[in-house]
Amino acid sequence: MISLFALIMALGIIVDDAIVVGEDTDAQARMGTDPLRASENAAHRMLWPVMASSLTTVAAFMPLLVVGGVIGNILGDIPLVMICVLIASLLECFIVLPAHLRHAFTKAAKAKGQALINQGDRHSSDEADERDRHSSDERDRHFLGHSRDEIQRDRHSSEDAPFEGQAPKREKAPGPLARFRAGFEQRFDHFRHGPFRRFSRYTLKHRGLTLASALAVVILTVGLLAGGRLGFNFFPTPEPTVLYANASFVAGTHRDRVNDFLGEMQQALNDAEAELGGGLVRRAITSLGSTQGAPGGSRSSDELGSILVELTSSDARTVRNPAFVTAWRDGITLPAGLDNLIIAERQTGPPGQDINVRLTGGSAMDLKQAAESLAQAMKTLPGILDTEDDMPWGREQLIYQLSPQGEALGLTTESLGRQLRAAFDGRIAQIYQDGRDEVEVRVQLPRDQRESMGTLSRLSIQVPDGRFVPLTQVMHLDHRQGFQSLRHAEGQLAVEVSASLDTSVSTAADIIASLEQDTLPTLARDFGLSYSFEGRSADQRETLRDMRTGLLVGLALMYVVLTWVFGSWSLPLIVMAIIPFALVGALIGHWLMGLQLTILSLFGLFGLSGIVVNSAIILITFYRQQRDAGLSITDALNEAAVQRMRAVLLTSLTTIGGLLPLLFETSLQAQFLIPMATSIAFGLGFSTLLVLVVIPVLLSYLEQFHSWRERA
């Protein structure tokens, strides 16, 4: 699907090079240049500008190839497809397109010439009649000098110049499409050479006001981002159709009690479906003694139970998952002894929950208490649906500790533990080979003694001097609830607290900022632990770090390409100055569409930075040609903006047109792709208006600076 989206996005980009060459060919053909010569001249004149525009776009997409991790694996096809398409478009533009343009303009020139002849005949009819009255005798002598057959043959072979007495052939009227095209071109040329030329000259005359207005728009847009009007959701995924409901009772709960509660959950599920209109649940599968889809993996135990619910397709229903989960949870009565109930969606995209906090420390009990406190604090934040940690309570355990007498006798916790393990788990005394099998001989207490608590009161422990003393004299026992599993991270005990989030209410960045402000520092101080954000937050840190590096590399590559093409150190800065204005357009587009910024929005901004400079490159190239022709700075800038207006609009409109179907896609499965299309479409549309206004103003200031430096 990602590759298909990249191809859709490339539909409008791949024609940009052809538009530039074709528009220049058309401009020369309009001035009377032979079609063959016009196509060759356009290919030669636009070679380096088009080459630069393609290479800058490739340079903008290339850094995305270095994005690693899960995001790089998911979205890596986008820059790869775009780079291949741009290279193929560049080859077609200068190898195949000139021949096509030559034939196209040759046919157009013939048709236009014939139309001009017919039009000239109509306009000169009055003059021809006047001339006919003065030369009627000569025409009569001319006809008398020819035979009847010759006259008849001339009548059949001369359609454009009918003889006297013969009815002229009626010219075919142009169709509605041709009339519309002719009228549109006439109105467009009138606008370009009239109002737009005056507007361009006005902006150049008041260049300070023009630049200040553009900067004001930039500041206002940055204010939208800084003020929280635009949220950031790292990787929104399509709404899944599978829900998991995991119930966990305290250790030792009988299976029948868990089974009864699963039946109540099933009834509450049916009631919630009926309350919301019905037709929502396709199937529900109940599992007794296990969980499904938990962050720490599936678990099995008598006190566990789960229900897997498969809903109908997201596009076939109006009830969203958070509303369905809320209605289902409201219908469930929590029984005594229930440790935790989690109802969550099946995760798609990058692994991990939206919020995932890892706590590390030296005490398992402290970590569990901190995890429970953190979970309670999370539940008070808006948008949090469910919380869970990966250190579940287990069965009751006996915790041993050396008594003062045991320490006086020279025992240690480690030596005491080895003797207890040898008594109950056994110790290997011999290993021998029995045919093809290897047999272990293990010495341990009999089974009935190993399974009896009374064995502890009769067990003797050997002290370092060789004597045996009763176990009860050297050890204290403490009854405490244990854990089903203990996890480690970087050599330390760790627990991860995760939470699912309703992104329509709050974003992960808001939740993380709230936790970092007060909750996590307090837990770290009270329990002596450290914390970090894992899961998707870790993927976000890694991806943004790679993208920051890629941004610097991409901008450097673009500057090198532009310096090579223009042979100047300052002109590339003018070209690249349009990039911030394009980013402003992308942010405004997200705000108008009511979208949050995502990782795909950032991918779109990278591609946009390479696309928007194309129009500036063509504009500056034409400006330099006008300067070489002898025009002044202001006249050359005005003429460049006017003459390249059509090419700039066409290249932008084709790209935007290729993205319009995706912008208005209503399928929920394609919603996570829309932010990237929004970044490119709105950013390109906004920058197109500014490239014809801001770039000439910046060039004017640059030329003024060069003149001042030369005088100095």
Coordinates of N, CA, C and O in Angstrom, one line a residue, residues 212-362:
A212 N 7.8 41.7 4.4 CA 7.3 41.8 5.7 C 6.0 41.0 5.9 O 5.7 40.3 6.9
S213 N 5.1 41.1 4.8 CA 3.9 40.4 4.9 C 4.1 38.9 4.8 O 3.4 38.1 5.6
A214 N 5.0 38.4 4.0 CA 5.3 37.0 4.0 C 5.9 36.5 5.3 O 5.5 35.4 5.8
L215 N 6.8 37.3 5.9 CA 7.3 36.9 7.2 C 6.3 36.9 8.3 O 6.3 36.1 9.2
A216 N 5.3 37.8 8.2 CA 4.2 37.8 9.2 C 3.4 36.5 9.1 O 3.0 36.0 10.1
V217 N 3.1 36.0 7.9 CA 2.4 34.8 7.7 C 3.2 33.6 8.4 O 2.6 32.7 9.0
V218 N 4.5 33.6 8.2 CA 5.4 32.6 8.8 C 5.3 32.6 10.3 O 5.1 31.6 11.0
I219 N 5.3 33.8 10.9 CA 5.3 33.9 12.3 C 3.9 33.5 12.9 O 3.9 32.7 13.9
L220 N 2.9 33.8 12.2 CA 1.5 33.4 12.7 C 1.4 31.9 12.6 O 0.8 31.2 13.5
T221 N 1.9 31.3 11.5 CA 1.8 29.8 11.4 C 2.7 29.1 12.5 O 2.2 28.1 13.0
V222 N 3.9 29.6 12.7 CA 4.7 29.0 13.8 C 3.9 29.2 15.2 O 4.0 28.3 16.0
G223 N 3.2 30.2 15.3 CA 2.4 30.4 16.5 C 1.3 29.3 16.7 O 1.0 28.9 17.8
L224 N 0.7 28.9 15.5 CA -0.2 27.8 15.6 C 0.4 26.5 16.2 O -0.2 25.8 17.0
L225 N 1.7 26.3 15.7 CA 2.4 25.1 16.2 C 2.8 25.2 17.6 O 2.6 24.3 18.4
A226 N 3.4 26.4 18.0 CA 3.8 26.6 19.4 C 2.7 26.6 20.3 O 2.8 26.3 21.5
G227 N 1.5 27.1 19.9 CA 0.4 27.3 20.8 C -0.4 26.0 21.0 O -1.4 26.0 21.7
G228 N 0.0 24.9 20.4 CA -0.7 23.7 20.6 C -1.9 23.5 19.7 O -2.7 22.5 19.9
R229 N -2.1 24.4 18.7 CA -3.2 24.2 17.8 C -3.0 23.0 16.9 O -4.0 22.5 16.4
L230 N -1.8 22.7 16.6 CA -1.5 21.5 15.8 C -0.8 20.5 16.7 O 0.3 20.7 17.2
G231 N -1.4 19.3 16.8 CA -0.9 18.3 17.6 C 0.0 17.4 16.8 O 0.1 17.5 15.5
F232 N 0.8 16.5 17.4 CA 1.7 15.6 16.8 C 1.3 14.2 17.2 O 1.4 13.9 18.4
N233 N 1.0 13.3 16.3 CA 0.7 11.9 16.6 C 1.7 11.1 15.7 O 1.6 11.1 14.5
F234 N 2.6 10.5 16.4 CA 3.7 9.9 15.7 C 3.3 9.0 14.5 O 3.7 9.2 13.4
F235 N 2.6 7.9 14.8 CA 2.2 7.0 13.7 C 0.8 6.6 13.9 O 0.5 5.5 14.6
P236 N -0.2 7.3 13.5 CA -1.6 6.9 13.6 C -1.9 5.7 12.6 O -1.4 5.7 11.5
T237 N -2.5 4.7 13.1 CA -2.8 3.5 12.4 C -4.3 3.4 12.1 O -5.1 4.0 12.8
P238 N -4.6 2.7 11.0 CA -6.0 2.5 10.7 C -6.7 1.8 11.8 O -6.2 1.0 12.5
E239 N -8.0 2.2 12.0 CA -8.8 1.6 13.1 C -8.9 0.1 13.0 O -9.4 -0.4 11.9
P240 N -8.4 -0.7 13.9 CA -8.4 -2.2 13.8 C -9.9 -2.7 14.0 O -10.7 -2.0 14.6
T241 N -10.1 -3.9 13.6 CA -11.4 -4.5 13.8 C -11.4 -5.6 14.8 O -12.4 -6.3 15.0
V242 N -10.2 -5.8 15.5 CA -10.1 -6.8 16.6 C -9.9 -6.2 17.9 O -9.0 -5.3 18.0
L243 N -10.6 -6.6 18.9 CA -10.5 -6.1 20.3 C -10.1 -7.3 21.2 O -10.6 -8.4 21.0
Y244 N -9.3 -7.0 22.2 CA -8.9 -8.0 23.2 C -9.5 -7.6 24.6 O -9.2 -6.4 25.0
A245 N -10.1 -8.5 25.3 CA -10.6 -8.2 26.7 C -9.9 -9.3 27.5 O -10.2 -10.5 27.4
N246 N -9.0 -8.9 28.4 CA -8.2 -9.8 29.3 C -8.6 -9.5 30.7 O -8.5 -8.4 31.2
A247 N -9.0 -10.5 31.4 CA -9.4 -10.5 32.8 C -8.4 -11.3 33.6 O -8.1 -12.4 33.3
S248 N -7.9 -10.6 34.7 CA -6.9 -11.3 35.6 C -7.4 -11.2 37.0 O -7.6 -10.1 37.5
F249 N -7.6 -12.4 37.6 CA -8.0 -12.5 39.0 C -6.8 -12.7 39.9 O -5.7 -12.9 39.4
V250 N -7.0 -12.6 41.2 CA -5.9 -12.8 42.1 C -5.5 -14.3 42.0 O -6.3 -15.2 41.6
A251 N -4.2 -14.6 42.4 CA -3.7 -15.9 42.3 C -4.5 -16.9 43.2 O -4.9 -16.5 44.3
G252 N -4.8 -18.1 42.7 CA -5.5 -19.1 43.4 C -7.0 -19.0 43.2 O -7.8 -19.9 43.7
T253 N -7.5 -18.1 42.3 CA -9.0 -18.1 42.0 C -9.3 -19.3 41.2 O -8.6 -19.7 40.3
H254 N -10.5 -19.9 41.5 CA -10.9 -21.1 40.8 C -11.4 -20.8 39.4 O -11.9 -19.7 39.1
R255 N -11.2 -21.8 38.5 CA -11.5 -21.6 37.1 C -13.0 -21.3 36.9 O -13.4 -20.6 36.0
D256 N -13.9 -21.9 37.8 CA -15.3 -21.7 37.6 C -15.7 -20.3 37.8 O -16.6 -19.8 37.1
R257 N -15.0 -19.6 38.7 CA -15.3 -18.2 39.0 C -14.9 -17.3 37.8 O -15.6 -16.4 37.4
V258 N -13.8 -17.7 37.2 CA -13.3 -16.9 36.0 C -14.3 -17.2 34.9 O -14.6 -16.3 34.1
N259 N -14.7 -18.4 34.7 CA -15.7 -18.8 33.6 C -17.0 -18.0 33.8 O -17.6 -17.6 32.8
D260 N -17.5 -17.9 35.0 CA -18.7 -17.2 35.2 C -18.6 -15.7 34.8 O -19.5 -15.1 34.2
F261 N -17.4 -15.1 35.2 CA -17.2 -13.7 34.8 C -17.1 -13.5 33.3 O -17.6 -12.5 32.7
L262 N -16.5 -14.5 32.6 CA -16.4 -14.4 31.2 C -17.8 -14.5 30.5 O -18.1 -13.8 29.5
G263 N -18.7 -15.2 31.1 CA -20.1 -15.3 30.7 C -20.8 -13.9 30.9 O -21.6 -13.5 30.0
E264 N -20.5 -13.2 32.0 CA -21.1 -11.9 32.2 C -20.5 -10.9 31.2 O -21.3 -10.0 30.7
M265 N -19.3 -11.0 30.9 CA -18.7 -10.1 29.9 C -19.3 -10.4 28.5 O -19.5 -9.4 27.8
Q266 N -19.6 -11.6 28.2 CA -20.2 -11.9 26.9 C -21.6 -11.3 26.8 O -22.0 -10.8 25.8
Q267 N -22.3 -11.4 27.9 CA -23.7 -10.8 28.0 C -23.6 -9.3 27.8 O -24.4 -8.6 27.1
A268 N -22.6 -8.7 28.5 CA -22.5 -7.2 28.4 C -22.1 -6.8 27.0 O -22.5 -5.8 26.5
L269 N -21.3 -7.7 26.3 CA -21.0 -7.4 24.9 C -22.2 -7.4 24.1 O -22.4 -6.5 23.2
N270 N -23.1 -8.3 24.2 CA -24.3 -8.4 23.4 C -25.2 -7.2 23.7 O -25.8 -6.6 22.8
D271 N -25.3 -6.8 25.0 CA -26.1 -5.6 25.4 C -25.5 -4.4 24.8 O -26.3 -3.5 24.3
A272 N -24.2 -4.2 24.8 CA -23.6 -3.0 24.2 C -23.8 -2.9 22.7 O -24.1 -1.9 22.1
E273 N -23.7 -4.1 22.0 CA -24.0 -4.1 20.6 C -25.4 -3.7 20.3 O -25.7 -2.9 19.4
A274 N -26.4 -4.2 21.0 CA -27.8 -3.9 20.8 C -28.0 -2.4 21.1 O -28.8 -1.8 20.4
E275 N -27.4 -1.9 22.1 CA -27.6 -0.5 22.5 C -27.1 0.4 21.4 O -27.7 1.5 21.2
L276 N -26.0 0.1 20.7 CA -25.4 0.9 19.7 C -26.0 0.6 18.3 O -25.5 1.2 17.3
G277 N -27.0 -0.2 18.2 CA -27.7 -0.3 16.9 C -27.6 -1.7 16.3 O -28.3 -2.0 15.3
G278 N -26.7 -2.6 16.8 CA -26.6 -3.9 16.3 C -25.8 -4.0 15.0 O -25.4 -3.0 14.4
G279 N -25.4 -5.2 14.7 CA -24.6 -5.5 13.5 C -23.2 -5.0 13.5 O -22.6 -4.7 12.5
L280 N -22.6 -5.0 14.8 CA -21.3 -4.5 14.9 C -20.3 -5.7 15.1 O -19.1 -5.6 14.7
V281 N -20.7 -6.8 15.8 CA -19.8 -7.9 16.1 C -20.0 -9.0 15.1 O -21.1 -9.5 14.9
R282 N -18.9 -9.4 14.5 CA -18.9 -10.6 13.6 C -18.8 -11.9 14.4 O -19.5 -12.8 14.2
R283 N -17.8 -11.9 15.3 CA -17.7 -13.1 16.2 C -16.9 -12.7 17.4 O -16.2 -11.8 17.5
A284 N -17.1 -13.6 18.5 CA -16.5 -13.4 19.8 C -16.0 -14.8 20.2 O -16.8 -15.7 20.3
I285 N -14.7 -14.9 20.6 CA -14.1 -16.1 21.0 C -13.6 -16.0 22.4 O -12.8 -15.1 22.7
T286 N -14.1 -16.9 23.3 CA -13.8 -16.9 24.7 C -12.7 -17.9 25.0 O -12.7 -19.0 24.5
S287 N -11.7 -17.5 25.8 CA -10.6 -18.4 26.1 C -10.4 -18.4 27.7 O -10.3 -17.3 28.3
L288 N -10.5 -19.6 28.3 CA -10.4 -19.7 29.7 C -9.0 -20.2 30.1 O -8.5 -21.2 29.5
G289 N -8.4 -19.4 31.0 CA -7.0 -19.8 31.4 C -5.9 -19.2 30.6 O -4.7 -19.7 30.8
S290 N -6.1 -18.2 29.8 CA -5.1 -17.5 29.1 C -5.5 -16.1 28.7 O -6.7 -15.8 28.7
T291 N -4.5 -15.3 28.4 CA -4.7 -14.0 27.9 C -4.3 -13.8 26.4 O -3.5 -14.7 25.9
Q292 N -4.7 -12.8 25.8 CA -4.4 -12.6 24.4 C -4.0 -11.1 24.1 O -4.6 -10.2 24.7
G293 N -3.0 -10.9 23.3 CA -2.6 -9.5 22.9 C -2.1 -8.7 24.0 O -2.1 -7.5 23.9
A294 N -1.6 -9.3 25.2 CA -1.0 -8.5 26.3 C 0.3 -7.9 25.9 O 1.1 -8.5 25.1
P295 N 0.8 -6.8 26.5 CA 2.1 -6.2 26.1 C 3.2 -7.2 26.4 O 4.2 -7.2 25.7
G296 N 3.1 -7.9 27.5 CA 4.2 -8.8 27.8 C 4.1 -10.2 27.2 O 4.8 -11.1 27.5
G297 N 3.1 -10.3 26.3 CA 2.9 -11.6 25.7 C 1.8 -12.4 26.3 O 1.3 -12.0 27.4
S298 N 1.3 -13.4 25.7 CA 0.2 -14.2 26.2 C 0.6 -15.0 27.5 O 1.7 -15.5 27.5
R299 N -0.3 -15.1 28.4 CA 0.0 -15.8 29.7 C -1.0 -16.9 29.9 O -2.1 -16.8 29.4
S300 N -0.7 -17.9 30.6 CA -1.6 -19.0 30.9 C -1.6 -19.3 32.4 O -0.5 -19.4 33.0
S301 N -2.8 -19.3 32.9 CA -3.0 -19.6 34.4 C -4.5 -19.8 34.6 O -5.3 -19.3 33.8
D302 N -4.8 -20.5 35.7 CA -6.2 -20.7 36.0 C -7.0 -19.4 36.3 O -8.2 -19.4 36.1
E303 N -6.3 -18.4 36.8 CA -7.0 -17.2 37.2 C -7.2 -16.2 36.0 O -7.6 -15.0 36.2
L304 N -6.9 -16.6 34.8 CA -6.9 -15.7 33.6 C -8.0 -16.1 32.7 O -8.4 -17.3 32.6
G305 N -8.5 -15.1 32.0 CA -9.6 -15.4 31.0 C -9.6 -14.2 30.0 O -9.2 -13.1 30.3
S306 N -10.0 -14.5 28.8 CA -10.0 -13.5 27.7 C -11.1 -13.7 26.7 O -11.6 -14.8 26.6
I307 N -11.5 -12.6 26.0 CA -12.4 -12.7 24.9 C -11.9 -11.9 23.7 O -11.5 -10.8 23.9
L308 N -11.8 -12.6 22.6 CA -11.4 -11.9 21.3 C -12.6 -11.5 20.6 O -13.5 -12.4 20.3
V309 N -12.8 -10.3 20.2 CA -14.0 -9.8 19.5 C -13.5 -9.3 18.2 O -12.7 -8.4 18.1
E310 N -14.2 -9.8 17.1 CA -13.9 -9.3 15.8 C -15.1 -8.4 15.3 O -16.2 -9.0 15.2
L311 N -14.9 -7.2 15.1 CA -15.9 -6.3 14.6 C -16.1 -6.2 13.1 O -15.2 -6.7 12.4
T312 N -17.1 -5.7 12.6 CA -17.3 -5.5 11.2 C -16.3 -4.4 10.7 O -15.7 -3.7 11.5
S313 N -16.2 -4.3 9.4 CA -15.2 -3.4 8.8 C -15.5 -2.0 9.3 O -16.6 -1.5 9.5
S314 N -14.4 -1.2 9.5 CA -14.6 0.2 10.0 C -15.4 1.0 9.0 O -16.1 2.0 9.5
D315 N -15.3 0.8 7.7 CA -16.0 1.6 6.8 C -17.5 1.2 6.7 O -18.3 2.0 6.2
A316 N -17.9 0.1 7.3 CA -19.3 -0.4 7.2 C -20.1 0.0 8.5 O -21.2 -0.4 8.6
R317 N -19.5 0.8 9.4 CA -20.2 1.1 10.6 C -19.8 2.6 11.0 O -18.8 3.1 10.6
T318 N -20.7 3.2 11.8 CA -20.5 4.6 12.2 C -20.0 4.6 13.6 O -19.5 5.7 14.1
V319 N -20.0 3.5 14.4 CA -19.6 3.5 15.8 C -18.1 3.2 15.8 O -17.6 2.2 15.2
R320 N -17.3 4.1 16.4 CA -15.9 3.9 16.5 C -15.5 3.1 17.7 O -16.3 2.9 18.6
N321 N -14.3 2.5 17.6 CA -13.9 1.6 18.6 C -13.9 2.2 20.0 O -14.3 1.5 21.0
P322 N -13.4 3.4 20.3 CA -13.5 3.9 21.7 C -14.9 4.0 22.2 O -15.1 3.7 23.4
A323 N -15.9 4.4 21.4 CA -17.2 4.4 21.9 C -17.8 3.0 22.2 O -18.5 2.8 23.2
F324 N -17.4 2.0 21.3 CA -17.9 0.7 21.6 C -17.2 0.1 22.9 O -17.9 -0.5 23.7
V325 N -15.9 0.3 23.1 CA -15.3 -0.2 24.3 C -15.9 0.5 25.5 O -16.1 -0.2 26.5
T326 N -16.2 1.8 25.4 CA -16.8 2.5 26.6 C -18.1 1.9 26.9 O -18.4 1.6 28.1
A327 N -18.9 1.6 25.9 CA -20.3 1.1 26.2 C -20.2 -0.3 26.7 O -20.9 -0.7 27.6
W328 N -19.2 -1.1 26.2 CA -19.0 -2.5 26.7 C -18.5 -2.5 28.2 O -19.0 -3.2 29.0
R329 N -17.6 -1.6 28.5 CA -17.0 -1.5 29.9 C -18.1 -1.1 30.8 O -18.1 -1.5 32.0
D330 N -18.9 -0.1 30.4 CA -20.0 0.4 31.3 C -21.0 -0.7 31.7 O -21.6 -0.6 32.8
G331 N -21.1 -1.7 30.9 CA -22.1 -2.8 31.2 C -21.5 -3.9 32.0 O -22.2 -4.9 32.3
I332 N -20.2 -3.8 32.4 CA -19.6 -4.9 33.1 C -19.5 -4.5 34.6 O -19.1 -3.5 35.0
T333 N -20.0 -5.4 35.4 CA -19.9 -5.2 36.9 C -18.7 -6.0 37.4 O -18.5 -7.2 37.2
L334 N -17.7 -5.3 38.0 CA -16.4 -5.8 38.4 C -16.7 -6.6 39.7 O -17.1 -6.1 40.7
P335 N -16.3 -7.9 39.7 CA -16.5 -8.8 40.9 C -15.3 -8.6 41.9 O -14.3 -8.1 41.5
A336 N -15.5 -9.1 43.1 CA -14.5 -9.1 44.1 C -13.4 -10.1 43.6 O -13.7 -11.2 43.1
G337 N -12.2 -9.7 43.9 CA -11.0 -10.6 43.5 C -10.5 -10.4 42.1 O -9.5 -11.0 41.8
L338 N -11.1 -9.5 41.4 CA -10.6 -9.2 40.0 C -9.4 -8.2 40.1 O -9.5 -7.1 40.7
D339 N -8.3 -8.7 39.7 CA -7.1 -7.9 39.8 C -7.0 -6.8 38.7 O -6.6 -5.7 39.0
N340 N -7.4 -7.2 37.4 CA -7.3 -6.2 36.4 C -8.1 -6.6 35.2 O -8.3 -7.8 34.9
L341 N -8.7 -5.7 34.5 CA -9.5 -5.9 33.3 C -9.1 -4.9 32.2 O -9.2 -3.7 32.4
I342 N -8.6 -5.4 31.1 CA -8.0 -4.6 30.1 C -8.8 -4.9 28.8 O -9.0 -6.1 28.4
I343 N -9.4 -3.9 28.2 CA -10.1 -4.0 26.9 C -9.3 -3.1 25.9 O -9.3 -1.9 26.1
A344 N -8.6 -3.6 25.0 CA -7.8 -2.9 24.1 C -7.9 -3.4 22.7 O -8.4 -4.5 22.4
E345 N -7.5 -2.5 21.7 CA -7.4 -2.8 20.3 C -6.2 -3.6 20.0 O -5.2 -3.5 20.6
R346 N -6.3 -4.4 18.9 CA -5.1 -5.1 18.4 C -4.2 -4.0 17.7 O -4.6 -3.3 16.9
Q347 N -2.9 -4.0 18.1 CA -2.0 -3.0 17.6 C -1.6 -3.3 16.2 O -1.3 -4.5 15.9
T348 N -1.5 -2.3 15.4 CA -1.0 -2.4 14.0 C 0.1 -1.4 13.8 O 0.2 -0.4 14.6
G349 N 0.9 -1.5 12.8 CA 2.0 -0.6 12.6 C 3.2 -0.9 13.5 O 3.5 -2.1 13.8
P350 N 3.9 0.1 13.9 CA 5.1 -0.1 14.8 C 4.6 -0.8 16.1 O 3.6 -0.6 16.6
P351 N 5.5 -1.7 16.6 CA 5.1 -2.4 17.9 C 5.1 -1.5 19.0 O 5.7 -0.4 19.0
G352 N 4.4 -1.9 20.1 CA 4.3 -1.1 21.3 C 3.0 -0.2 21.4 O 2.4 0.0 20.4
Q353 N 2.8 0.2 22.6 CA 1.6 1.0 22.8 C 1.9 2.5 22.6 O 3.1 2.9 22.4
D354 N 0.9 3.3 22.6 CA 1.1 4.7 22.4 C 1.9 5.3 23.6 O 2.8 6.2 23.4
I355 N 1.6 4.9 24.8 CA 2.4 5.3 26.0 C 3.0 4.1 26.6 O 2.3 3.1 26.9
N356 N 4.3 4.1 26.7 CA 5.0 3.0 27.3 C 6.2 3.5 28.1 O 7.2 4.1 27.6
V357 N 6.1 3.4 29.5 CA 7.1 3.9 30.4 C 7.8 2.7 31.1 O 7.1 1.8 31.6
R358 N 9.1 2.7 31.0 CA 9.9 1.7 31.6 C 10.5 2.2 32.9 O 11.2 3.3 32.9
L359 N 10.3 1.5 34.0 CA 10.8 1.8 35.3 C 11.9 0.8 35.7 O 11.7 -0.4 35.6
T360 N 13.1 1.2 36.1 CA 14.2 0.3 36.4 C 14.7 0.7 37.8 O 14.7 1.8 38.2
G361 N 15.0 -0.4 38.6 CA 15.4 -0.2 40.0 C 16.0 -1.5 40.5 O 16.1 -2.5 39.8
G362 N 16.2 -1.6 41.8 CA 16.8 -2.7 42.4 C 15.9 -3.6 43.2 O 16.2 -4.7 43.5

